[in-house]
Short mmCIF file of C-alpha atoms in Angstrom, two decimals:
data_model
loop_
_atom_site.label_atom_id
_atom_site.label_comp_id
_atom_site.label_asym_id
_atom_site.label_seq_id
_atom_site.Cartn_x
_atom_site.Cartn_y
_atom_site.Cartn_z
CA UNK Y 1 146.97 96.09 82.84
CA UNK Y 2 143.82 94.09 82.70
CA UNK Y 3 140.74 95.17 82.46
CA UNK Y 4 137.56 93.37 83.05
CA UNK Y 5 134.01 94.71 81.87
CA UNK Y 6 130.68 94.59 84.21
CA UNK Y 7 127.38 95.67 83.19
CA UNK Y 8 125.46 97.34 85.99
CA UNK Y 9 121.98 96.79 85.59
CA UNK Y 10 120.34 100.30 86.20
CA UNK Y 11 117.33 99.64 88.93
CA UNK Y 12 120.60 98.90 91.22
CA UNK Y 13 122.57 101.90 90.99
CA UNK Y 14 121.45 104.11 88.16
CA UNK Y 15 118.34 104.30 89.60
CA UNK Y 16 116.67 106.63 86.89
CA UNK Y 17 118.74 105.47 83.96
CA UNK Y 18 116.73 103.37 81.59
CA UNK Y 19 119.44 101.47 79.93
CA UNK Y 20 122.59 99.96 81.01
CA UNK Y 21 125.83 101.33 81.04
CA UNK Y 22 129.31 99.33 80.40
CA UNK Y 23 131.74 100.28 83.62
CA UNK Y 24 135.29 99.49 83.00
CA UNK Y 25 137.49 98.79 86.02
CA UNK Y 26 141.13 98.83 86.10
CA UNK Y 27 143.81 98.32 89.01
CA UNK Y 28 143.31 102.28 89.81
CA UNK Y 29 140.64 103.66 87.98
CA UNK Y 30 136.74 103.01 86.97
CA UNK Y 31 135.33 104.62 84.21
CA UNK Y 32 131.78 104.36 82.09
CA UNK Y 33 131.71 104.24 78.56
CA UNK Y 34 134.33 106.26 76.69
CA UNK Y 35 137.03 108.48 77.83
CA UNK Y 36 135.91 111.54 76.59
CA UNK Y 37 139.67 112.96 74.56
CA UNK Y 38 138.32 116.65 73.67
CA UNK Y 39 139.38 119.12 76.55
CA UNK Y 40 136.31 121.33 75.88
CA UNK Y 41 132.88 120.14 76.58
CA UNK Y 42 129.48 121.26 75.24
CA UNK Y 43 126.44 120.43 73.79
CA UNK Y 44 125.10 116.28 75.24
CA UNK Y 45 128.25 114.93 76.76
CA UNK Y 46 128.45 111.31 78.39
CA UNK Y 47 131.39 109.06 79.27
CA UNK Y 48 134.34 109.29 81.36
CA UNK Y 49 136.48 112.55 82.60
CA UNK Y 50 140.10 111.26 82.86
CA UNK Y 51 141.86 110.93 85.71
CA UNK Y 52 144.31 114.03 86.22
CA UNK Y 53 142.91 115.54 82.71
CA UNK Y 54 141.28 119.04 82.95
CA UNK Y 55 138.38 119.64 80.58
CA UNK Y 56 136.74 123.20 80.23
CA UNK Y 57 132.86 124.45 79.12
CA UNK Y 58 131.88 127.49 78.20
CA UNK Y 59 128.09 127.16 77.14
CA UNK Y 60 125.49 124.84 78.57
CA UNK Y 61 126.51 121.03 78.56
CA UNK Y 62 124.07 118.77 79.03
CA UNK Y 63 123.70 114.77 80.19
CA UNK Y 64 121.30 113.18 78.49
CA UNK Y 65 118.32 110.88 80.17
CA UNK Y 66 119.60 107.21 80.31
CA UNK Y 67 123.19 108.61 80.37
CA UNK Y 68 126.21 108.72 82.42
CA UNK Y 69 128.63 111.67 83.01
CA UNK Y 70 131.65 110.24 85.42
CA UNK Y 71 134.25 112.29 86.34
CA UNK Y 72 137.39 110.15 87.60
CA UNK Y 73 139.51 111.20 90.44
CA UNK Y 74 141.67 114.56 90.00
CA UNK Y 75 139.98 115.15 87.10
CA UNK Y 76 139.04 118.85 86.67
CA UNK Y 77 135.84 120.33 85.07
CA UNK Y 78 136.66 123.93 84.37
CA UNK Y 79 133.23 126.43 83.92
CA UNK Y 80 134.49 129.75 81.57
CA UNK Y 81 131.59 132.26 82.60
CA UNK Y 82 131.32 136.03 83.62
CA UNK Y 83 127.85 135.16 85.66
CA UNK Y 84 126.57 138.42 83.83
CA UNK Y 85 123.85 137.06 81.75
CA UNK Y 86 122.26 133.43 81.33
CA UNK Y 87 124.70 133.15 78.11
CA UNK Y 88 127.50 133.70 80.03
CA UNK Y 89 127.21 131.44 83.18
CA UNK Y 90 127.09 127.83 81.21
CA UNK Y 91 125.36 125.22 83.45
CA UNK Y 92 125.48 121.34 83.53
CA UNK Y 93 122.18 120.19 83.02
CA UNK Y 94 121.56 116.67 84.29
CA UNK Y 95 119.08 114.53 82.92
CA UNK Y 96 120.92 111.39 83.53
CA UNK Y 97 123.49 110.14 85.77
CA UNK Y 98 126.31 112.34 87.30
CA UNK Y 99 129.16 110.42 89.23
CA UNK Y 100 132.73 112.14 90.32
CA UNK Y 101 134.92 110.03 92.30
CA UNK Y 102 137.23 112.20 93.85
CA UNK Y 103 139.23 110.74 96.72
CA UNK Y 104 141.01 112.15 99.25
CA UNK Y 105 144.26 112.23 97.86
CA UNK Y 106 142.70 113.37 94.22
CA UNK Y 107 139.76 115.39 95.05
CA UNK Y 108 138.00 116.54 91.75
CA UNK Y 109 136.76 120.30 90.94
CA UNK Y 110 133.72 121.80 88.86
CA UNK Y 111 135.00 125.29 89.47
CA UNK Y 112 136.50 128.26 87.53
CA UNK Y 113 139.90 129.47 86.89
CA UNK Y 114 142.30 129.52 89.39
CA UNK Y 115 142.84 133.32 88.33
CA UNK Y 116 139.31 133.72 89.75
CA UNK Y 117 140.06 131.04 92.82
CA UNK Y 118 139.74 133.75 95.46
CA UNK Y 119 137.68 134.77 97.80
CA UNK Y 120 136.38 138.54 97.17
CA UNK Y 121 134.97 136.67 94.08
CA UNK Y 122 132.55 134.89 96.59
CA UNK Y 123 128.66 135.31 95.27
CA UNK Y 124 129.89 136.50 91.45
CA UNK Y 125 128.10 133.41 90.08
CA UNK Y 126 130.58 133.07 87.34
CA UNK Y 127 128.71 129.60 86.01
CA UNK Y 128 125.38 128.05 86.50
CA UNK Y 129 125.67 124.99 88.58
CA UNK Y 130 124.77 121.62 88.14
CA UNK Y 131 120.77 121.51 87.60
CA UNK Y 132 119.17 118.15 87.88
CA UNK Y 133 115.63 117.66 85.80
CA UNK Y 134 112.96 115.95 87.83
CA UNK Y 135 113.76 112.33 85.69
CA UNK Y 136 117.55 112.04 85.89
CA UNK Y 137 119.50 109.74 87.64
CA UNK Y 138 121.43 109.22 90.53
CA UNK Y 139 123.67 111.98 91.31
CA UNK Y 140 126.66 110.75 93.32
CA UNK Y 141 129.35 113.70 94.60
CA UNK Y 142 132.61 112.36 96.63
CA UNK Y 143 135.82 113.90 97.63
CA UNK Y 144 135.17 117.17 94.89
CA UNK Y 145 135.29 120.93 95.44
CA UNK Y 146 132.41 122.75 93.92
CA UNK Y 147 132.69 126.76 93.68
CA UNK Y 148 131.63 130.00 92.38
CA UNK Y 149 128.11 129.07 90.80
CA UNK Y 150 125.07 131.50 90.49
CA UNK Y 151 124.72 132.93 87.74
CA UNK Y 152 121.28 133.87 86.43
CA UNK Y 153 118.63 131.41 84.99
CA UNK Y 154 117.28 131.98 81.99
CA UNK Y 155 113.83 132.15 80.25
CA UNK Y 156 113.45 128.89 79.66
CA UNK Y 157 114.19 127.52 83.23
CA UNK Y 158 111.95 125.43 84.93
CA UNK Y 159 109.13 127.50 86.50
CA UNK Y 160 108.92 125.38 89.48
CA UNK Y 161 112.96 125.99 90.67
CA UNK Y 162 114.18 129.50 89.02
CA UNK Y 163 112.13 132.68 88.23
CA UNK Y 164 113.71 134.21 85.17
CA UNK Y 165 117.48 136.10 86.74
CA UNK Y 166 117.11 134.04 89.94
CA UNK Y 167 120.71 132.97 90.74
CA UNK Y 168 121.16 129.32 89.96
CA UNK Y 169 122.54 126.92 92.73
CA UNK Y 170 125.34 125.02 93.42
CA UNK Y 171 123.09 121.80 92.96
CA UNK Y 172 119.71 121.20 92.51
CA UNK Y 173 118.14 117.80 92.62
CA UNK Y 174 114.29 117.17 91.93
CA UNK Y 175 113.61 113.64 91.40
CA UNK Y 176 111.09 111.85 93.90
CA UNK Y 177 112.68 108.88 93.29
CA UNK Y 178 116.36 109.49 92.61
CA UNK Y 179 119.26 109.48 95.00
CA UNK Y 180 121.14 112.42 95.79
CA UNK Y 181 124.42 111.09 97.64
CA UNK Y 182 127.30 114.12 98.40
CA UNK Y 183 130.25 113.16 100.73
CA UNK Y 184 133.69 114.88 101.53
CA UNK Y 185 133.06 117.82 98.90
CA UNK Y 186 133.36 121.04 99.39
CA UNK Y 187 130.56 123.56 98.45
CA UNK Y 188 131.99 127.33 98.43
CA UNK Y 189 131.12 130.54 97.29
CA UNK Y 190 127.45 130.57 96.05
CA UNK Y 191 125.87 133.21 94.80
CA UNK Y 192 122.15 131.97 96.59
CA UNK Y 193 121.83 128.59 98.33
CA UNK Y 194 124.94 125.49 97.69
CA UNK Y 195 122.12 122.95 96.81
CA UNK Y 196 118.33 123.25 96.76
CA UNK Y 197 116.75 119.56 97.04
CA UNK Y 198 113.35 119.69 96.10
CA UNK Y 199 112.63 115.99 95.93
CA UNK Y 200 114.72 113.07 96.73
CA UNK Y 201 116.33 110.28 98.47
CA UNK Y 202 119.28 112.52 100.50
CA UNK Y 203 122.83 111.25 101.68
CA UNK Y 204 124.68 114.71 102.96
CA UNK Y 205 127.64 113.36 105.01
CA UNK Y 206 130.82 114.84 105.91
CA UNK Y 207 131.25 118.41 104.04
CA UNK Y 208 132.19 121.47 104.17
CA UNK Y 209 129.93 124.66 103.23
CA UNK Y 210 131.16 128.24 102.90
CA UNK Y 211 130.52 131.40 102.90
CA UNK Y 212 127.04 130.24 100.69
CA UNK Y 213 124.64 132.84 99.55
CA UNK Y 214 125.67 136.91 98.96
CA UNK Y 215 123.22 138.45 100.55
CA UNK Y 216 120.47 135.64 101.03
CA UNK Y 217 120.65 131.64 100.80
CA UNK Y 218 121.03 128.39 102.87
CA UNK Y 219 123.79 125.97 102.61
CA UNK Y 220 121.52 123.08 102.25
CA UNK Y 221 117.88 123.69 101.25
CA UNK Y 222 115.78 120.68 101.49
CA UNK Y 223 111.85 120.58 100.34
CA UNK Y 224 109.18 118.84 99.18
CA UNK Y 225 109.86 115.29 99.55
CA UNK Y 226 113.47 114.99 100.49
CA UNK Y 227 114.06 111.92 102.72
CA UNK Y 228 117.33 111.04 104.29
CA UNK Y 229 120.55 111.76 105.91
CA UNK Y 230 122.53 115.17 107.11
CA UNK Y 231 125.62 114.91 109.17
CA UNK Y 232 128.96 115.36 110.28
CA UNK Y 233 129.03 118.53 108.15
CA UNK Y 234 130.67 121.64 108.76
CA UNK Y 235 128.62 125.42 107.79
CA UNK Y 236 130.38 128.38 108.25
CA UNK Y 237 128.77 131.90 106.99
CA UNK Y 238 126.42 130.88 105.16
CA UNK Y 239 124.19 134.09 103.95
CA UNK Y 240 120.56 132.61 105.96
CA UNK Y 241 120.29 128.89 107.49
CA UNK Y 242 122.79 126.37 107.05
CA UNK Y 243 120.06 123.99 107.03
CA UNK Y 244 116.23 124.47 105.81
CA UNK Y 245 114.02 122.11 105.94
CA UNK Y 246 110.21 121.90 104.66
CA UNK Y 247 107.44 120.82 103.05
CA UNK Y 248 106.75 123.49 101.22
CA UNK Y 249 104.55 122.59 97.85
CA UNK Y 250 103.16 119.28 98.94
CA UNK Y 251 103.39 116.19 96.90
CA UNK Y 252 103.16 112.51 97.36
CA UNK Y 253 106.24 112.44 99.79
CA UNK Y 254 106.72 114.22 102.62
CA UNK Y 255 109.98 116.02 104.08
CA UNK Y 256 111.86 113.96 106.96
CA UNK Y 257 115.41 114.58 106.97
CA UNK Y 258 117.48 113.26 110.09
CA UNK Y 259 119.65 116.00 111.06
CA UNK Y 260 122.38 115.56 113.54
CA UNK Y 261 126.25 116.20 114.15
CA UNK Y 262 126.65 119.11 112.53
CA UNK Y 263 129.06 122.12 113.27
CA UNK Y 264 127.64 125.39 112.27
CA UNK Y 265 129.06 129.29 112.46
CA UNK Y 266 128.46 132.61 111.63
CA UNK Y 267 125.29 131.91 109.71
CA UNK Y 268 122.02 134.25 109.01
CA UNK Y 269 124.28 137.27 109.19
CA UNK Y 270 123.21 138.79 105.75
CA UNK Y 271 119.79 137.74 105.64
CA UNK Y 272 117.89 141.02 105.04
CA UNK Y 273 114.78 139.87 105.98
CA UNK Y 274 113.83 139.73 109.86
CA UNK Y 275 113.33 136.46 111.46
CA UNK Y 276 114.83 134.36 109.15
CA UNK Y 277 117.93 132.77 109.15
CA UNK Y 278 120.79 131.23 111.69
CA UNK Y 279 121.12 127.58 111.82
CA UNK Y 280 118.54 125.06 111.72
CA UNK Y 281 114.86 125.82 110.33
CA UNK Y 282 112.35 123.09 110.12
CA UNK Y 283 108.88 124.76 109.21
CA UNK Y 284 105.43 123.94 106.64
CA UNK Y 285 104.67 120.24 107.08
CA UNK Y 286 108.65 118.81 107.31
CA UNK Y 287 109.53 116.18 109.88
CA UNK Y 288 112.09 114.39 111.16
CA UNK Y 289 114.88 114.64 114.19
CA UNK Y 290 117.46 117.09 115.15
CA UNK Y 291 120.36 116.02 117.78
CA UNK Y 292 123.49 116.71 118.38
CA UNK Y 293 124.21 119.87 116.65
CA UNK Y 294 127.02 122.78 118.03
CA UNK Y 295 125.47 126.16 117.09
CA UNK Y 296 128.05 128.74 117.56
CA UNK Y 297 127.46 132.84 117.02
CA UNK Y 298 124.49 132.35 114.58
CA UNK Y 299 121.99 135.29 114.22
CA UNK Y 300 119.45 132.61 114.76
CA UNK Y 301 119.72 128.96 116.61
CA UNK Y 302 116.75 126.47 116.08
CA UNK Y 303 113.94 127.40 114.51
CA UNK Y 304 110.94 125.26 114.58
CA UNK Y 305 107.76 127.32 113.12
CA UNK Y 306 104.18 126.46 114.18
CA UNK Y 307 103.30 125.13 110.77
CA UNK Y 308 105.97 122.12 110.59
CA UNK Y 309 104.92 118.15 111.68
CA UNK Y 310 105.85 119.27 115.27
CA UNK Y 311 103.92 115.33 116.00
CA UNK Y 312 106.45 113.74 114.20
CA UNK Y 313 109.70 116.13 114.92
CA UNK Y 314 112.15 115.46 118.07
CA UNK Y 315 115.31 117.14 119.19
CA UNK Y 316 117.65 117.54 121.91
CA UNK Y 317 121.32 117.65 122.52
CA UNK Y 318 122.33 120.72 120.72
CA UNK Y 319 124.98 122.79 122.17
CA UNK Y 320 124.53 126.62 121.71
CA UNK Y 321 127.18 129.41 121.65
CA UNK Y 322 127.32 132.80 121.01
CA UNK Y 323 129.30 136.53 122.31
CA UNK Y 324 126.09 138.44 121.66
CA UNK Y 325 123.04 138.76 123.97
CA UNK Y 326 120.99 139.47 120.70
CA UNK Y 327 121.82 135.75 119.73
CA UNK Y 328 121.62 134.37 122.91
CA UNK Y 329 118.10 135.25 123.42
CA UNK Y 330 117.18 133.54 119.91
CA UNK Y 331 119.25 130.35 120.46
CA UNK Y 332 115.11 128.69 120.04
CA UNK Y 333 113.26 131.37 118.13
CA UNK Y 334 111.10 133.39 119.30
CA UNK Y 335 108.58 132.94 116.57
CA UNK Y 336 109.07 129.19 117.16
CA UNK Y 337 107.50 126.53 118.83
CA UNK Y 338 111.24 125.34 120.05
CA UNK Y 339 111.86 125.30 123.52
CA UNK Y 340 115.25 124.45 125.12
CA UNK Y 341 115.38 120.73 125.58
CA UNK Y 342 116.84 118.64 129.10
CA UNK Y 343 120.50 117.82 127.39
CA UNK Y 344 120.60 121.21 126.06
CA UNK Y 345 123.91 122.63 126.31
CA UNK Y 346 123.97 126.68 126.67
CA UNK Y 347 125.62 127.70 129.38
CA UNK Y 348 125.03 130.97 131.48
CA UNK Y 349 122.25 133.06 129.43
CA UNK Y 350 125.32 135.61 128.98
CA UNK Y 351 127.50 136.25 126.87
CA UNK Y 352 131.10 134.34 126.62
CA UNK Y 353 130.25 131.66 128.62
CA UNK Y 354 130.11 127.96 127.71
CA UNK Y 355 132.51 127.73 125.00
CA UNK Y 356 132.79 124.61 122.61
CA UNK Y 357 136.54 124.77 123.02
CA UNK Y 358 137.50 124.18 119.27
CA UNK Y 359 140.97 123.00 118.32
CA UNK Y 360 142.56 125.82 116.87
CA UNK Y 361 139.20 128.18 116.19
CA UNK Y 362 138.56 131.96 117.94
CA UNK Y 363 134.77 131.64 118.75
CA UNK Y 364 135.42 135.44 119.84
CA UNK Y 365 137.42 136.89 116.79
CA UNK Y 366 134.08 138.80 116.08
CA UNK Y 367 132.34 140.56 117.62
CA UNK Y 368 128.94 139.80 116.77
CA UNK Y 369 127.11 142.11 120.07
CA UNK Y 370 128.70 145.37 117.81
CA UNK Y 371 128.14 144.13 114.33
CA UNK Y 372 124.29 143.46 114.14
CA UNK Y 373 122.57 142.18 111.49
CA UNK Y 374 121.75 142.25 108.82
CA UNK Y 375 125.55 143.02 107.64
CA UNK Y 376 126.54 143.28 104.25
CA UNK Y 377 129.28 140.02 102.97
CA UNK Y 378 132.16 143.32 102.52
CA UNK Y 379 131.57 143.73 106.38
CA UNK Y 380 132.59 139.62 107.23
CA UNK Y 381 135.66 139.01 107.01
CA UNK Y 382 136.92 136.25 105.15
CA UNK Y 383 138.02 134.36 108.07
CA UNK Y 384 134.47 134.01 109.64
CA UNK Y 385 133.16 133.09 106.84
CA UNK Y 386 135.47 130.14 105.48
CA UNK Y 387 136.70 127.32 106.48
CA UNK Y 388 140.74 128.90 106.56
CA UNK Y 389 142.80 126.30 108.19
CA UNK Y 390 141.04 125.86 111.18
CA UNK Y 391 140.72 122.87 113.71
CA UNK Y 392 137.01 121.97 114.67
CA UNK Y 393 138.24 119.04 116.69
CA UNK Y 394 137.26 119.69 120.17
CA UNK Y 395 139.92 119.72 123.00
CA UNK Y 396 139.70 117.59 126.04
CA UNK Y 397 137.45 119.34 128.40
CA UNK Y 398 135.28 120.62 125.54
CA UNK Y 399 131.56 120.15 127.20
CA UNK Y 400 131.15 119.15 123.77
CA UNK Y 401 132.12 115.70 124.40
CA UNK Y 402 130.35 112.74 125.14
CA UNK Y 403 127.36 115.17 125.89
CA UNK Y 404 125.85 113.99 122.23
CA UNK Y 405 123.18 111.08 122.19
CA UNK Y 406 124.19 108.30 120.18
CA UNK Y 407 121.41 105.96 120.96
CA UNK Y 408 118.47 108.31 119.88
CA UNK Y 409 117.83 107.22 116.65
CA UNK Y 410 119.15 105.03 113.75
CA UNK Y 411 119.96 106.86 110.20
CA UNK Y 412 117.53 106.09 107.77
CA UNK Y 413 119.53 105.55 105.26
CA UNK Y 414 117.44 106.11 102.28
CA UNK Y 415 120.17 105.40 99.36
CA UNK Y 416 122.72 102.70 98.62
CA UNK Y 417 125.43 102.20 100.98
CA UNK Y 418 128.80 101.02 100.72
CA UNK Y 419 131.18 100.89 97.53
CA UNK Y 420 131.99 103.48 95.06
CA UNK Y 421 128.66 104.00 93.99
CA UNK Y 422 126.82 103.40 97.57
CA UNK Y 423 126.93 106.37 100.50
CA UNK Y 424 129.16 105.73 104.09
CA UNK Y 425 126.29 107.19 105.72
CA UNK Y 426 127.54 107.44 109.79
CA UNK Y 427 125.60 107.08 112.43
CA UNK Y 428 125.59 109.44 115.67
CA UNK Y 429 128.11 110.32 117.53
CA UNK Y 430 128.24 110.34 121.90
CA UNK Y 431 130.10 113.86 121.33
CA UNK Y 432 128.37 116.65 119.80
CA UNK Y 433 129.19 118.38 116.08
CA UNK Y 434 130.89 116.69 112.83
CA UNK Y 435 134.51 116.48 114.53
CA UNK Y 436 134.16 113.43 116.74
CA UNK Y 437 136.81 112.79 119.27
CA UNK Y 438 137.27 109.06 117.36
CA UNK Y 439 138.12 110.87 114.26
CA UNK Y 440 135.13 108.82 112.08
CA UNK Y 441 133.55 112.40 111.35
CA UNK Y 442 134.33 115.07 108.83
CA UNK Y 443 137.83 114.80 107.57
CA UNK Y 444 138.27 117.88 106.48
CA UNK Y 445 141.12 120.87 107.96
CA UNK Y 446 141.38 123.41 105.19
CA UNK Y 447 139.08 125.88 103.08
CA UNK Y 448 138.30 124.52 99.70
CA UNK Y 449 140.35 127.24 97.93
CA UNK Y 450 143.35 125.75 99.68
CA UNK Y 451 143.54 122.72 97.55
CA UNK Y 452 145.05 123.01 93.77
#
């Protein structure tokens, strides 16, 4: 087998990488400096992650600045962690470039043991998640499960993200001028929110979130100067919003996310805190627009507050479901400035009516009108709260369809596109949620605990 050698030049790809980095590609695989040949990873680590190899950490690992950490598809990065103490829940810190190039036929995991691979483990934080510093690189996610993170930061955590014990996330990303590009992945189990952006160039497209946050947490919270793309992704239980959006702590960018063709369940449930929590949240100084998004038996539905760029914010086309009156009545908040829009799909202001007609989904196997929030995670069952095995196609008839607006806007596309270093960011749909009737939208039919 040949192989030929290319030197990317880092202001086209590596955006925050200060020196270049030799990329080998073969007839199947691409890799970036060295295979890495140790099956246990710690201390600065750069290089490739074979394909089909499984590699295993058990204290902090870290990617240096200028560096490049590529994981190769079915390769397997296995965290060893109780998530009791900061010693004990080993994170990836990245300070360079992270790449893993799962595909859909070899996804790629950062996860734990499959002895721990189940879900009453959801929101034990067994590792610490992959924290970016606010100078590293690119951080490019495809086709890879990522599970079971939250364990607590430490002392010596950066004030500005994690108070000493906060649970880490997932992901967090906080470079102004990086790009954050996640596709196809799965994020699962979080102890506190999947992935906190609090600066960045965004690309969220096509994933799955579950069951995120214990008892508090959004699937995807963006702030201060995150720019860029959400849709076509899937949120089901997460612990407050599946999406947040704001402004909060200022800076030279401000917020304006495009968010549109999403599917989103069952969130806000175990928020303890009234007011907060369902589905969408835009609020202090954030921008941007908000279409075509199903909302389905959320303790919340869109929630605009006072204090966010209402000038520079539009929505519409949202399609709203829920079997309990409570939820009906805050499908737009009432301590919003929201108001139900003229493409607005809700129904009869009762409950039952108007449903999205999922594939193979029970929009009714809870009842949500008898179990009130806020409910504790032991009181949702498992199969509200993950993805399972269900369908959330939508069946001819569904008033789902062709009731999107596909024309509205343009994605603005903020990070490379195309190849295996650029983002397939989609543009909307004419049928609402992230399961389009042409099949271009999230690919996904199974939980992430599913796949082995």
């Amino acid at each position: 087998m040949q192989t030929r050698h290319i030197l990317i030049a880092a202001t086209l790809i590596f955006s925050a990488c200060h020196k270049e980095e030799t990329v080998h590609i073969s007839d199947a695989h691409i890799s970036v400096g060295q295979t890495i040949t140790s099956d246990t990873l710690s201390g600065a680590v750069k290089g490739t992650l074979a394909a089909g190899k499984t590699y295993y950490f058990r204290t902090d690992v870290t990617i240096n600045q200028g560096d490049t950490l590529l994981m190769q598809a079915g390769a397997k990065l296995i965290a060893i962690g109780d998530g009791k103490t900061t010693a004990t829940s080993p994170q990836i810190t990245c300070n360079g470039t992270f790449i893993s190039l799962g595909t859909a036929d070899a996804n790629n995991f950062i996860t734990v043991a499959d002895s721990l691979r189940k879900p009453e483990n959801i929101g034990k934080g067994y590792w610490g998640g992959i924290q970016c510093g606010a100078a590293s690189g690119d951080v490019i996610i495809k086709w890879t499960h990522l599970e079971f993170a939250g364990g607590p930061a430490g002392p010596s955590a950066d004030p500005a993200v994690f108070a000493e014990g906060d649970p880490r996330n997932l992901i967090t990303y906080t470079n102004y001028n990086g790009h954050f590009i996640l596709e196809d992945s799965w994020l699962y189990g979080s102890t506190d929110d999947g992935i906190r952006i609090l600066h960045g160039n965004v690309s969220v497209m096509r994933n799955t979130f579950e069951a995120n946050g214990k008892a508090g947490g959004e699937a995807l919270n963006l702030k201060a100067g995150s720019v860029g793309d959400v849709a076509y992704n899937l949120v089901i239980g997460a612990a407050t919003n599946a999406f947040k959006v704001s402004n909060s702590g200022g800076g030279p960018v401000q917020t304006k996310v495009y968010l549109y063709n999403n599917t989103i369940l069952n969130c806000g449930m175990r928020q303890v805190k009234s007011g907060r929590g369902g589905s969408i949240n835009y609020e202090k100084g954030a921008q941007g627009k908000i279409y075509n998004n199903i909302i389905v038996d959320c303790r919340y539905g869109m929630r605009i507050t006072p204090d966010a760029d209402t000038t520079h914010t539009t929505y519409n086309n949202q399609f709203f479901y829920s079997n309990a009156q409570t939820q009906i009545d805050q499908f737009y908040t009432a301590d919003g400035v929201g108001r139900k829009q003229s493409n607005d799909i809700m129904g009869a202001a009762t409950p039952e009516s108007n449903a999205p007609m999922f594939a193979s989904y029970d929009v009714n196997q809870f009842d949500f009108a008898k179990n009130k929030a806020p409910l504790d995670i032991s009181a949702m069952p498992f199969t509200i709260i993950t993805a399972q095995q269900y369908d959330f196609s939508l069946l001819p008839g569904s008033p789902a369809l062709k009731s999107a607006n596909a024309d509205v806007m343009q994605a603005q596309k903020t990070v490379p596109q195309g190849g295996l270093y650029g983002a397939t960011t989609l543009q909307p749909s004419v049928d609402m949620g992230a399961y389009p009737s042409n099949g271009s939208g999230n690919q996904h039919i199974t939980s992430s605990l599913l796949s082995k």
